Coordinates of C-alpha atoms in Angstrom, one line a residue:
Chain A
X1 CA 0.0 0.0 0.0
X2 CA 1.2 3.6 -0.8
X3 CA 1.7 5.7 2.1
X4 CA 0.4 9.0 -0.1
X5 CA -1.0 9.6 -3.4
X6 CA 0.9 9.8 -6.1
X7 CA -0.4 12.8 -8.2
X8 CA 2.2 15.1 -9.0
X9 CA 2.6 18.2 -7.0
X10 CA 3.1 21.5 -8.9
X11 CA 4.7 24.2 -8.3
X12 CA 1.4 26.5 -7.7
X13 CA 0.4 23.8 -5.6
X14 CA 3.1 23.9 -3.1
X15 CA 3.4 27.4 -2.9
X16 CA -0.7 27.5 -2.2
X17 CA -0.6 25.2 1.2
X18 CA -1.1 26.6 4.3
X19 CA 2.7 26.1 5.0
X20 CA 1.9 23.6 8.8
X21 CA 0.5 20.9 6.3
X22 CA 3.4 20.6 4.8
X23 CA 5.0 17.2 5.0
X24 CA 8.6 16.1 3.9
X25 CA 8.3 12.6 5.0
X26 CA 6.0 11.2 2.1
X27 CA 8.2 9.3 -0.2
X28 CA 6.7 10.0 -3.2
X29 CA 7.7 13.3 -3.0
X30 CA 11.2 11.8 -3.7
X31 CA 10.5 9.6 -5.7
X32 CA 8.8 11.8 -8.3
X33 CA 11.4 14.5 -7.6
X34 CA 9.5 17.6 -6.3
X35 CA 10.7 17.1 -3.4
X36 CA 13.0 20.4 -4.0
X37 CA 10.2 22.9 -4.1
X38 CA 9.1 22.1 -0.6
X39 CA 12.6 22.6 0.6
X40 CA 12.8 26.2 -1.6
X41 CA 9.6 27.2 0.4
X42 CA 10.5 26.1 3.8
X43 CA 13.9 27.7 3.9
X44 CA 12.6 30.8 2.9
X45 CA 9.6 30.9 5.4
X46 CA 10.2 28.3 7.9
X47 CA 13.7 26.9 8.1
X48 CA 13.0 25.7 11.4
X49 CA 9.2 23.6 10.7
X50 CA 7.1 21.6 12.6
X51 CA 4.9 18.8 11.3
X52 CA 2.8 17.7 13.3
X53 CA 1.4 14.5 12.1
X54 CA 3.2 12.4 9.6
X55 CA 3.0 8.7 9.3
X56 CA 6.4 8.7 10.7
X57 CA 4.8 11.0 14.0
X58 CA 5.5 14.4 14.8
X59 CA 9.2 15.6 13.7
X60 CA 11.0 19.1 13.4
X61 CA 12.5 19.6 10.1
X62 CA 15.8 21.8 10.1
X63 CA 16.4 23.2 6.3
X64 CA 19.5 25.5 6.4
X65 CA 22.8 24.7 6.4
X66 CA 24.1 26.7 9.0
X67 CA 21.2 25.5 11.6
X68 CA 22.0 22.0 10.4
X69 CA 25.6 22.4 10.8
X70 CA 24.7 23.3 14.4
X71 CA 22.4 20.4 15.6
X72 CA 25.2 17.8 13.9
X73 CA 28.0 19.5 15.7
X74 CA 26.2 19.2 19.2
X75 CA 25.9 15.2 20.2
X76 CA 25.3 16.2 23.5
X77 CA 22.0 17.5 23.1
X78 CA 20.5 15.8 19.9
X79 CA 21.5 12.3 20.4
X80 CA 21.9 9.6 18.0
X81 CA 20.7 6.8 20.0
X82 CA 18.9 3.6 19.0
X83 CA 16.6 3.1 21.3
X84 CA 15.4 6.6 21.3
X85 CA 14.7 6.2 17.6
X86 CA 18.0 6.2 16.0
X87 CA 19.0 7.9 13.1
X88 CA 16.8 8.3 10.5
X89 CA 13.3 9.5 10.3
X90 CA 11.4 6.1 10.6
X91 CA 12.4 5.2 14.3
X92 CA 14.2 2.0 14.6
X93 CA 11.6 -0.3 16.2
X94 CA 12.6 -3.1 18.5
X95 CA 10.7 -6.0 16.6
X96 CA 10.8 -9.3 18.3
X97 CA 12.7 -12.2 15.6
X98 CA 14.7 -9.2 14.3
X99 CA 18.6 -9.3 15.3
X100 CA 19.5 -6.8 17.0
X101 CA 22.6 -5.1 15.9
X102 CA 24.9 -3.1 17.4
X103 CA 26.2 -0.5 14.7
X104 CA 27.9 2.7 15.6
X105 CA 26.4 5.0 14.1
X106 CA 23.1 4.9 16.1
X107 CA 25.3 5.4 19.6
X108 CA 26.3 8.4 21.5
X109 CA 29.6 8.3 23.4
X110 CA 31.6 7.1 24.8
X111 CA 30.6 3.6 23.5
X112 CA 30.4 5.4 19.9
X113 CA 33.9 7.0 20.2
X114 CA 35.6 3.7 21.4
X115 CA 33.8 1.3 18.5
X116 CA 34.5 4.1 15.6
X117 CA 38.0 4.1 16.4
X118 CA 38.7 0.4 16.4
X119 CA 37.1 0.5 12.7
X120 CA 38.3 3.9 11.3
X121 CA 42.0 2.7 9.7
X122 CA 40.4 0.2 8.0
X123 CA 39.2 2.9 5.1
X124 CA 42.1 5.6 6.8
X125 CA 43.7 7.7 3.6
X126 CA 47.0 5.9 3.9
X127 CA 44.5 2.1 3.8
X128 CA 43.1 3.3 0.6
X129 CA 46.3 4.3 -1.3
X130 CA 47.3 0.4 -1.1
X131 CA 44.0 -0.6 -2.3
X132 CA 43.7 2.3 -5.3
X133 CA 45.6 0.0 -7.7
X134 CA 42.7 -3.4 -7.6
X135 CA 40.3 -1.4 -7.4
X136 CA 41.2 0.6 -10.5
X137 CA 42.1 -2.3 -12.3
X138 CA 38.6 -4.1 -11.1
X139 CA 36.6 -0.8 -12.6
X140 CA 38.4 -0.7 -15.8
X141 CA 37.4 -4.8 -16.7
X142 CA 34.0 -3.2 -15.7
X143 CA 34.1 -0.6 -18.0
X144 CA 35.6 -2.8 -21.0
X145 CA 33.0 -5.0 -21.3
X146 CA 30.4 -2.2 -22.0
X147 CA 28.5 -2.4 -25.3
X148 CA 29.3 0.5 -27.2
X149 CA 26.3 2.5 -29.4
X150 CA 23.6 0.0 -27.7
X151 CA 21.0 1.3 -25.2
X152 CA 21.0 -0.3 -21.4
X153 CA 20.5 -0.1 -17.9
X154 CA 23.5 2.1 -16.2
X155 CA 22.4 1.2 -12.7
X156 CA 22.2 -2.2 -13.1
X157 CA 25.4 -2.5 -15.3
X158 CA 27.7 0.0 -14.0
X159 CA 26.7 1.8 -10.5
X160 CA 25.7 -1.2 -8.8
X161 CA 28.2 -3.7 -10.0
X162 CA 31.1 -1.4 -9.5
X163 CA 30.0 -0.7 -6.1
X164 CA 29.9 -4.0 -5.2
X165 CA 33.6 -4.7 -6.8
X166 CA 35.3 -1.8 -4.8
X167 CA 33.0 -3.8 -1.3
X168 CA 34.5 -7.2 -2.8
X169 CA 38.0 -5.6 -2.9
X170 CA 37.7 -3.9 0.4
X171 CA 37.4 -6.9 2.4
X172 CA 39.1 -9.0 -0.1
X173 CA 35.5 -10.7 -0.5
X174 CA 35.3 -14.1 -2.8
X175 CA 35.1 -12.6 -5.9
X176 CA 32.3 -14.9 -7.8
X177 CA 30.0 -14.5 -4.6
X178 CA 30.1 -11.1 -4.7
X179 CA 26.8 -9.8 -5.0
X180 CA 25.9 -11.5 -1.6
X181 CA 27.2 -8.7 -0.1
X182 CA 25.3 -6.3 -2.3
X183 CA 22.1 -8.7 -0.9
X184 CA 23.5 -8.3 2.6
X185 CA 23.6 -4.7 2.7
X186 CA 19.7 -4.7 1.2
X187 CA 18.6 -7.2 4.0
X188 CA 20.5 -5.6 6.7
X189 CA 18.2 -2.1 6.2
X190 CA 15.4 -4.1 4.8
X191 CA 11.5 -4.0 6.9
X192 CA 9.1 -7.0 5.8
X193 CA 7.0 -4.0 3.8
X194 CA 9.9 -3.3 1.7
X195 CA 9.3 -6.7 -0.2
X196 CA 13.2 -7.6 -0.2
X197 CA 12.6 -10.4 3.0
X198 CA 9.2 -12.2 3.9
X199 CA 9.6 -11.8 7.9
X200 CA 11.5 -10.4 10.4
X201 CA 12.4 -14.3 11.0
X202 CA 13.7 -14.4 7.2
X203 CA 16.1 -11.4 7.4
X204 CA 17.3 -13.0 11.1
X205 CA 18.2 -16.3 9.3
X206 CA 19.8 -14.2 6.2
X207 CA 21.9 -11.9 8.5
X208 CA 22.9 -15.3 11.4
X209 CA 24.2 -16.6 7.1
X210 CA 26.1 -13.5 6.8
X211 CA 27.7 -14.0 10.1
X212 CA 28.9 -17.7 9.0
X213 CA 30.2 -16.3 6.3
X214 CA 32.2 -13.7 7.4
X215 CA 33.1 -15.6 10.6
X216 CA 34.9 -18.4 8.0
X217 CA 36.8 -15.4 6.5
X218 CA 38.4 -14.2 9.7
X219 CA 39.1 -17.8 11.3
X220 CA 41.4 -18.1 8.0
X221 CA 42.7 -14.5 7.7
X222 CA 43.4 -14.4 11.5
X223 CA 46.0 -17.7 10.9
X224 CA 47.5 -15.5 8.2
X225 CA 50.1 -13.3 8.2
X226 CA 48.2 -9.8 7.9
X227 CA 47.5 -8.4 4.6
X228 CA 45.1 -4.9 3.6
X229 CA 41.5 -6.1 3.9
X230 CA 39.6 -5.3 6.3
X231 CA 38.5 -8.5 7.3
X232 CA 43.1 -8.9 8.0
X233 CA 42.7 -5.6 9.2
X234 CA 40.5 -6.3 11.9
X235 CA 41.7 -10.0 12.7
X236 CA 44.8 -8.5 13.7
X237 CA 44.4 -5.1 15.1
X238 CA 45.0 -5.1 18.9
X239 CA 41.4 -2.6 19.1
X240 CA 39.8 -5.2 17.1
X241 CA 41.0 -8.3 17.0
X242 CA 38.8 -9.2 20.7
X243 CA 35.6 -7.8 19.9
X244 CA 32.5 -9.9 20.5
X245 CA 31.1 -11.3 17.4
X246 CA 27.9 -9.6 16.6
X247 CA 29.6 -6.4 17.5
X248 CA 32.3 -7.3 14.5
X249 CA 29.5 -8.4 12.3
X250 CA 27.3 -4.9 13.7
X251 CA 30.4 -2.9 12.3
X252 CA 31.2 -4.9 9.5
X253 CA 27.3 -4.1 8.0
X254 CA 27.8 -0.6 8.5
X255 CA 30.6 -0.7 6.5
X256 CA 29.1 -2.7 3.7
X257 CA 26.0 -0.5 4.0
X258 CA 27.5 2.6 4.3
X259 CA 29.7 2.7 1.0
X260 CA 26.6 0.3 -0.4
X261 CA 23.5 2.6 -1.8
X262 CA 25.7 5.9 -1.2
X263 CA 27.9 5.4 -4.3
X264 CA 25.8 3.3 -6.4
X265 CA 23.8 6.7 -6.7
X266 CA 26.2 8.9 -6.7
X267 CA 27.8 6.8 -9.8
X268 CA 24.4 7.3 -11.3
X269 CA 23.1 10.7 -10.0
X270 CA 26.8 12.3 -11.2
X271 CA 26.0 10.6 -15.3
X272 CA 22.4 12.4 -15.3
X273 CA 23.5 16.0 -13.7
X274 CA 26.2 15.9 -16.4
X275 CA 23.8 15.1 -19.2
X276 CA 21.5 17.8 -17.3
X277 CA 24.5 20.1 -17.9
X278 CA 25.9 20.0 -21.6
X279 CA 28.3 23.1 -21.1
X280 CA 29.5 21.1 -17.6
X281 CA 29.7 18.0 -19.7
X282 CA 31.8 20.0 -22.0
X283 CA 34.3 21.3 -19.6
X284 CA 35.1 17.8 -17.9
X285 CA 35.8 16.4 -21.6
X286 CA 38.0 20.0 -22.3
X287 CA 39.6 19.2 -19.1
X288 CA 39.5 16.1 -16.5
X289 CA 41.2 17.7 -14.3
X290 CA 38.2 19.4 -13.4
X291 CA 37.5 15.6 -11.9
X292 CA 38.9 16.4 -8.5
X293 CA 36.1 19.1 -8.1
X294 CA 33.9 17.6 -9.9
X295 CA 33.4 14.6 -7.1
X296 CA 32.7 16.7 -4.1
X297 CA 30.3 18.9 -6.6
X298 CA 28.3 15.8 -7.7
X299 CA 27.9 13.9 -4.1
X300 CA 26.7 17.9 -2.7
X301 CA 24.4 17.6 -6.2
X302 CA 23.1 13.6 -5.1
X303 CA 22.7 13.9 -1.2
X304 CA 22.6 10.1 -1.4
X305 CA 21.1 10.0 1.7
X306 CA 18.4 13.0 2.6
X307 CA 18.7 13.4 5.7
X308 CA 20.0 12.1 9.4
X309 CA 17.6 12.4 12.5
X310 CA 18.5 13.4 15.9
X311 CA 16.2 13.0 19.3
X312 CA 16.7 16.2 21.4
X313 CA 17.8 15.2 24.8
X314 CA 16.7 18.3 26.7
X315 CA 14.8 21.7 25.3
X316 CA 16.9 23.8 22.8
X317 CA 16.2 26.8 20.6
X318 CA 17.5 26.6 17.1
X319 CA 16.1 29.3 14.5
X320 CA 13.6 30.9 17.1
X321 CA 11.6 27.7 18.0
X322 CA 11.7 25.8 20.8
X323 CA 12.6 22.4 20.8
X324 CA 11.3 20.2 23.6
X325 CA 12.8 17.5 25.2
X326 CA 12.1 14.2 23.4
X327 CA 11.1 15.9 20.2
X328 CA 12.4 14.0 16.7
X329 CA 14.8 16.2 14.8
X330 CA 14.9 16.0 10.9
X331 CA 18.7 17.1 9.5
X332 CA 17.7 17.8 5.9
X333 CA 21.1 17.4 4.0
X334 CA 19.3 17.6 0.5
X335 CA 17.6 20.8 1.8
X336 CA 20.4 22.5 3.7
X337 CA 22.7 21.8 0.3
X338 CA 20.8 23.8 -2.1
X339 CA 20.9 26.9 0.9
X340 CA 22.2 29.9 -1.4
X341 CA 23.0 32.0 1.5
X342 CA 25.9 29.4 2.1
X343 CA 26.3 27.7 -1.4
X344 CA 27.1 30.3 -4.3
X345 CA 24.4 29.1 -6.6
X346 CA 23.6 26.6 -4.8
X347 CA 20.6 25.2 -7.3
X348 CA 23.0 24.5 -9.7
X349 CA 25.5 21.9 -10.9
X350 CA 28.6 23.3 -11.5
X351 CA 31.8 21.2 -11.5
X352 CA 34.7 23.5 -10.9
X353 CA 33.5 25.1 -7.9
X354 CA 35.3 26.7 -5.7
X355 CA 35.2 24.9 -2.0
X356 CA 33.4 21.9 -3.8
X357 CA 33.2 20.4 -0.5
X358 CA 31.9 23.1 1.4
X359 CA 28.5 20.7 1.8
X360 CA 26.5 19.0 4.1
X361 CA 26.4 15.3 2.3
X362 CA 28.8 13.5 5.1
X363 CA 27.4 14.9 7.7
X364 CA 29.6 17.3 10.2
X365 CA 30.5 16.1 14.0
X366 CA 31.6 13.1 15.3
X367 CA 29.1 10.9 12.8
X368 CA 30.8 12.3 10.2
X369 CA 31.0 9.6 7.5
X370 CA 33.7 7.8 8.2
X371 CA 34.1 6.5 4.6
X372 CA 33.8 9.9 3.0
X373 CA 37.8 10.1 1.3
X374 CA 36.8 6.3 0.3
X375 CA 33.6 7.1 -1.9
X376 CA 35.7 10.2 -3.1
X377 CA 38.5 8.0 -4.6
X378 CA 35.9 5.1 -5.9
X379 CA 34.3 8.1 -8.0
X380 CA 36.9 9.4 -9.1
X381 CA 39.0 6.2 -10.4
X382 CA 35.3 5.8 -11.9
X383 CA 35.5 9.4 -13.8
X384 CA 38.9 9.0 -14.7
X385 CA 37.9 5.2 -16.5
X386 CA 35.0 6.8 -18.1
X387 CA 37.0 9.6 -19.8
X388 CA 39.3 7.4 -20.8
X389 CA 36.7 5.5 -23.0
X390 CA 33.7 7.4 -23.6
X391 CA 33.2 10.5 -25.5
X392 CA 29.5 10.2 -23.9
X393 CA 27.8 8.6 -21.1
X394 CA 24.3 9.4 -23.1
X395 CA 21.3 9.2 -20.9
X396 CA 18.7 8.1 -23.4
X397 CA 15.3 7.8 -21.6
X398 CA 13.5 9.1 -17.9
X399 CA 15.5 7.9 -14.7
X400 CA 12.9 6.0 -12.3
X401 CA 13.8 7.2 -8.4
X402 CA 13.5 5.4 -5.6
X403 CA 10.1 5.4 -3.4
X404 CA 12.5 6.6 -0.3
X405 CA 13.0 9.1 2.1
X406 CA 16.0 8.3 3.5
X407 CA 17.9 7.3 0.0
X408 CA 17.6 9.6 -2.7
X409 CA 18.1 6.6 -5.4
X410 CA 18.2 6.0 -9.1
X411 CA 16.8 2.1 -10.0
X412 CA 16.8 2.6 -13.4
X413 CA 19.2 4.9 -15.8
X414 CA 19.0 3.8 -19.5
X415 CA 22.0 5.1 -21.6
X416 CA 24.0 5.2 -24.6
X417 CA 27.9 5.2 -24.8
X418 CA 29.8 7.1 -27.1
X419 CA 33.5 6.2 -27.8
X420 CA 36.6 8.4 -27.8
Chain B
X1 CA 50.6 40.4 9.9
X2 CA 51.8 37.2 11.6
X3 CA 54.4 34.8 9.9
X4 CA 53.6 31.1 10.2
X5 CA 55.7 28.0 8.8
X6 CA 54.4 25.0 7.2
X7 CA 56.1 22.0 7.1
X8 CA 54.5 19.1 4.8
X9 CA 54.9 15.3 5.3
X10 CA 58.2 15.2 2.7
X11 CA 60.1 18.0 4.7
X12 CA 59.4 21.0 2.2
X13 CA 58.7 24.5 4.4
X14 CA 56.4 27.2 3.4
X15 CA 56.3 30.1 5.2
X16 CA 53.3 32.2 4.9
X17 CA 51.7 35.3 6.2
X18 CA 48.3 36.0 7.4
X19 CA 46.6 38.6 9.1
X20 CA 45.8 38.8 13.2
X21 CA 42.6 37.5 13.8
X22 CA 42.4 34.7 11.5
X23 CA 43.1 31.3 12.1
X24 CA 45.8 28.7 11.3
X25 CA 42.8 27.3 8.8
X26 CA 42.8 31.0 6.9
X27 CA 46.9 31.1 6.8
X28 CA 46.8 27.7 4.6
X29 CA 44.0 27.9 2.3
X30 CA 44.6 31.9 1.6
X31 CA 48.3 30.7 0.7
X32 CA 47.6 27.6 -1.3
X33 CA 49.6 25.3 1.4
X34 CA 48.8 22.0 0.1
X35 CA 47.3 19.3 2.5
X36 CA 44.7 21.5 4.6
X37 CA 41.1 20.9 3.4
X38 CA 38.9 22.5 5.5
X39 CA 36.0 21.0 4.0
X40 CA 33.5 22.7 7.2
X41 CA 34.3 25.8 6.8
X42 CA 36.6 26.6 10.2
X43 CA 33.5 25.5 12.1
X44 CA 35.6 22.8 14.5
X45 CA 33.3 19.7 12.7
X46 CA 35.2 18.0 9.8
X47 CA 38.5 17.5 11.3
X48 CA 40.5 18.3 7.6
X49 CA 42.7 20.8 8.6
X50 CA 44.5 18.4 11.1
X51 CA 48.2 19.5 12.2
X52 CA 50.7 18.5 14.6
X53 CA 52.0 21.7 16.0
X54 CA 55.8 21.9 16.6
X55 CA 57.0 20.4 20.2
X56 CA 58.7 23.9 20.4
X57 CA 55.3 25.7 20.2
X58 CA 52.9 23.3 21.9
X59 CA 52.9 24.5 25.0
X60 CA 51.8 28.3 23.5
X61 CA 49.4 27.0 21.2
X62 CA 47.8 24.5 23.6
X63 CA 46.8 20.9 23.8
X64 CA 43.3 19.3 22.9
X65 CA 41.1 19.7 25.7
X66 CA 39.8 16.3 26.8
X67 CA 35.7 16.4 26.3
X68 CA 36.1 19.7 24.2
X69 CA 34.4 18.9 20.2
X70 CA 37.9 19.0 18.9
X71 CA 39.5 16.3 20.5
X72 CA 36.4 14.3 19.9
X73 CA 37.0 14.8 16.2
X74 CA 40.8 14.4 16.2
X75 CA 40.6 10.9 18.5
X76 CA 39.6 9.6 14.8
X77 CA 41.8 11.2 12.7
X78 CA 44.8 9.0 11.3
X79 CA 48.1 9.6 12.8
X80 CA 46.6 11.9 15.9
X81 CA 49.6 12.9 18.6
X82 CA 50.0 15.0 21.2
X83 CA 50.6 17.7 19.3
X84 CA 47.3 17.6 17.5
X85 CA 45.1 20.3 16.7
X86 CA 43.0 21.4 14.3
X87 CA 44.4 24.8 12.5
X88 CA 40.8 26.0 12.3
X89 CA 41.1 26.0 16.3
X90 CA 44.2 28.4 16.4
X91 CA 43.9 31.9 16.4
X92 CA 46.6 34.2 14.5
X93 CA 47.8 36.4 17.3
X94 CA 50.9 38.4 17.1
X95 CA 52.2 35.7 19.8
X96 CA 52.1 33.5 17.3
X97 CA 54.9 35.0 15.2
X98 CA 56.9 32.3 13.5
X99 CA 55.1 29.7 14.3
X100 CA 55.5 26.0 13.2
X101 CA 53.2 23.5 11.9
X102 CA 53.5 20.4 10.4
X103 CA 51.0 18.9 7.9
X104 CA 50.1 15.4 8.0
X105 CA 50.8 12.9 5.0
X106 CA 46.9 13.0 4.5
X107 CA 43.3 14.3 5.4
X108 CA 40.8 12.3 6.5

């Protein structure tokens, strides 16, 4: 069952509703793209807005950047925690058959602090320099075996399987089974309603699978003289190498989740802005240098995720309201990313910006993504591959977008490549 | 003006000036010394404009502050010391007159 209807709001529309019945949560909105215009309205007359019912409950949405960049940077009063809903809009329920995991990123400190660092140098800067050379070499077989001049799917073909190659790589994954962990990350995040497992029971059974898995990687990696996965990594590591199972396998998810959906749209959301943008599209193919701005520009451009939700832990004031104690807290990163008293321009795509990554994407604070110089170098080893080959990555038909509030996806990109 | 050295992870020094009043952040980016991002904009949340102040200037620049926002972002930064701080967190005061910092291999 749809949560709203799906008739397409206009612009008129929008700017005609009393402006406390408007609601950010519906996923259609996203999915259909118009999602924008609410944002334009609310930062202009109500950065700071209450909804007050929503089928995700009562929640304060915070749309500039500056007020965003304030409740990200102050854990100690808008906390992160699971069981007071977590992170994201949806609260994380408790469900009885589910597993409970134990990931990070829904913690406050200390335990936070002290389970972040034990996983950080796995994707550290000087991690990913070893790693740059298979995972360039992985991308390029990718890219190779691309028909030329012949229409197909670019999500399918491209953003999701190299995503999954650079995962594979990462924790030096078996390479022919490698889209279980592309199914893994889907589970892991997956409700019953979602279609992608039958039960709460089903995804329990899936994830306890995962954990075998995995586990068989380590008990050989750990007899092995260490080497640059993570899975090595982590065997070895004196922070690491004691941690209680499901607290490994916790932390390994939210490493496979994390770099999972992120890139895959970034891969797909940076081909469309580009094909959005002809005189962009020229400059990159005049210059590829422009590539190193070019990546920040197009994950501030994708917001692959939309937002990150905070629970205030005692009353605060942000833009002239009052928070209350309790109240769910809605960090719009889409919104507070097109902000043009921040962003010069910030409603368009522009790829050699100045302070390209001046934006709000990662998150600021201490749940900064911890992956961020990772999805960075994926992209561009991608870009780089890409101008190599293709004159053109033509988009040839309407992308379909994800029915999400939380992931601002692309499922289906057809296109058209042009050789050099 | 204050002067302020840079010294980068393969030895080269740059020494730059910037004016009183701005930060450590301001003297790198508004002199093109490589290896400061500064992706928040100076507001102590990104942790990309990591340094390890000189031993011979710690003590006038200050340690992190244990429970303070920026040693909670530096305790994940690679290669953190004891001479950590973030540049965004040290104010150009004429005290600071040939100061040295040294810039780590890599932002993260």
């Amino acid at each position: 069952m749809s949560i709203d209807t799906m008739e397409l709001d206009t612009a008129e529309k929008i700017a005609a509703m009393p402006i406390d019945e408007i609601d950010v949560s519906r996923p259609s909105l996203f999915q259909q793209d118009t999602i924008g215009l609410f944002f334009d309205r609310l930062r202009k007359e109500e950065p700071v807005h209450y909804c007050r019912e929503s089928h995700v409950g009562p929640f304060w949405s915070i749309t500039k950047f500056d007020d965003i960049m304030a409740v990200d940077t102050n854990h100690k009063v808008f906390s992160s925690e699971a069981k007071l809903g977590g992170i994201a809009i949806q609260d994380m329920h408790s469900v009885e058959g589910a597993l409970e995991l134990e990931m990070f990123i829904a913690m406050d400190p200390p335990k936070h602090d002290q389970q972040r660092k034990a996983v950080t140098p796995a994707v550290a800067p000087s991690n990913l320099l070893l790693l740059e050379p298979t995972i360039r070499e992985r991308a390029c077989q990718i890219l190779d075996d691309l028909p030329i001049g012949e229409e197909f799917d670019w999500v399918d073909k491209v953003s999701i399987e190299l995503t999954t190659m650079t995962l594979a790589t990462l924790f030096d994954f078996p390479w022919e089974e490698r889209r279980k962990l592309t199914r893994w990350s889907d589970v892991t995040t997956a409700a019953p309603e979602t279609g992608i497992v039958a039960s709460y029971e089903a995804r329990r059974e899936e994830l306890i699978e995962c954990a075998m898995y995995f586990k068989g990687l380590w008990d050989q990696r750990v007899n092995e003289p260490p080497r640059n996965d993570l899975i090595s990594m982590m065997a070895h590591a004196p922070a690491t190498k004691d941690m209680p199972f499901l607290e490994f396998l916790g932390n390994l998810l939210l490493l496979i989740v994390g770099g999972n959906d992120t890139t895959r749209n970034s891969i797909s959301g940076g081909v469309l802005a580009l094909n959005q943008n002809p005189d962009e599209y020229r400059k990159l193919n005049d210059d590829p240098s422009l590539i190193t701005s070019m990546v920040p520009e197009i994950i501030r451009w994708q917001t692959p995720l939309t937002h990150m939700r905070r629970t205030a832990l005692q009353e605060w004031e942000i833009g002239g309201k009052q928070i209350k104690k309790g109240d769910k807290v809605v960090m719009w990163y889409l919104s507070g990313n097109r902000d043009d008293t921040v962003i010069d321009q910030a409603d368009r795509f522009i790829i050699d910006r100045k302070n390209p990554r001046h934006h709000l994407s990662f998150g600021y604070g201490i749940h900064r993504c911890m992956g961020n110089r990772l999805a960075e170098l994926q992209l561009r080893i991608i870009w780089e591959e890409i101008h190599k080959r293709f004159a053109k990555v033509e988009v040839t038909g309407q992308p379909e977008r994800l029915y999400s509030t939380l992931v601002r996806g692309i499922t289906k990109l057809p296109v058209r490549l042009h050789a050099r | 003006m204050v002067k302020v050295t840079f010294v980068s992870s393969d030895g080269t020094r740059r020494e730059v000036e910037i004016a009183e009043g701005e930060t450590a952040r301001e003297a790198a980016l508004f002199n093109g010394v490589p290896g400061i991002d500064g992706d928040c904009g100076g507001a102590c949340a990104c942790a990309t404009c990591h340094v390890h102040v000189d031993p011979t200037w710690i003590d006038k620049v200050g340690r992190l502050k244990e429970g303070e926002a920026e040693a909670e972002l530096l305790q994940f930064a690679e290669g953190a010391s004891e001479y950590s701080r973030l540049a965004c967190q040290i104010p150009m005061e004429a005290a600071m007159e040939g100061l040295v910092l040294h810039v780590p291999a890599q932002q993260y």
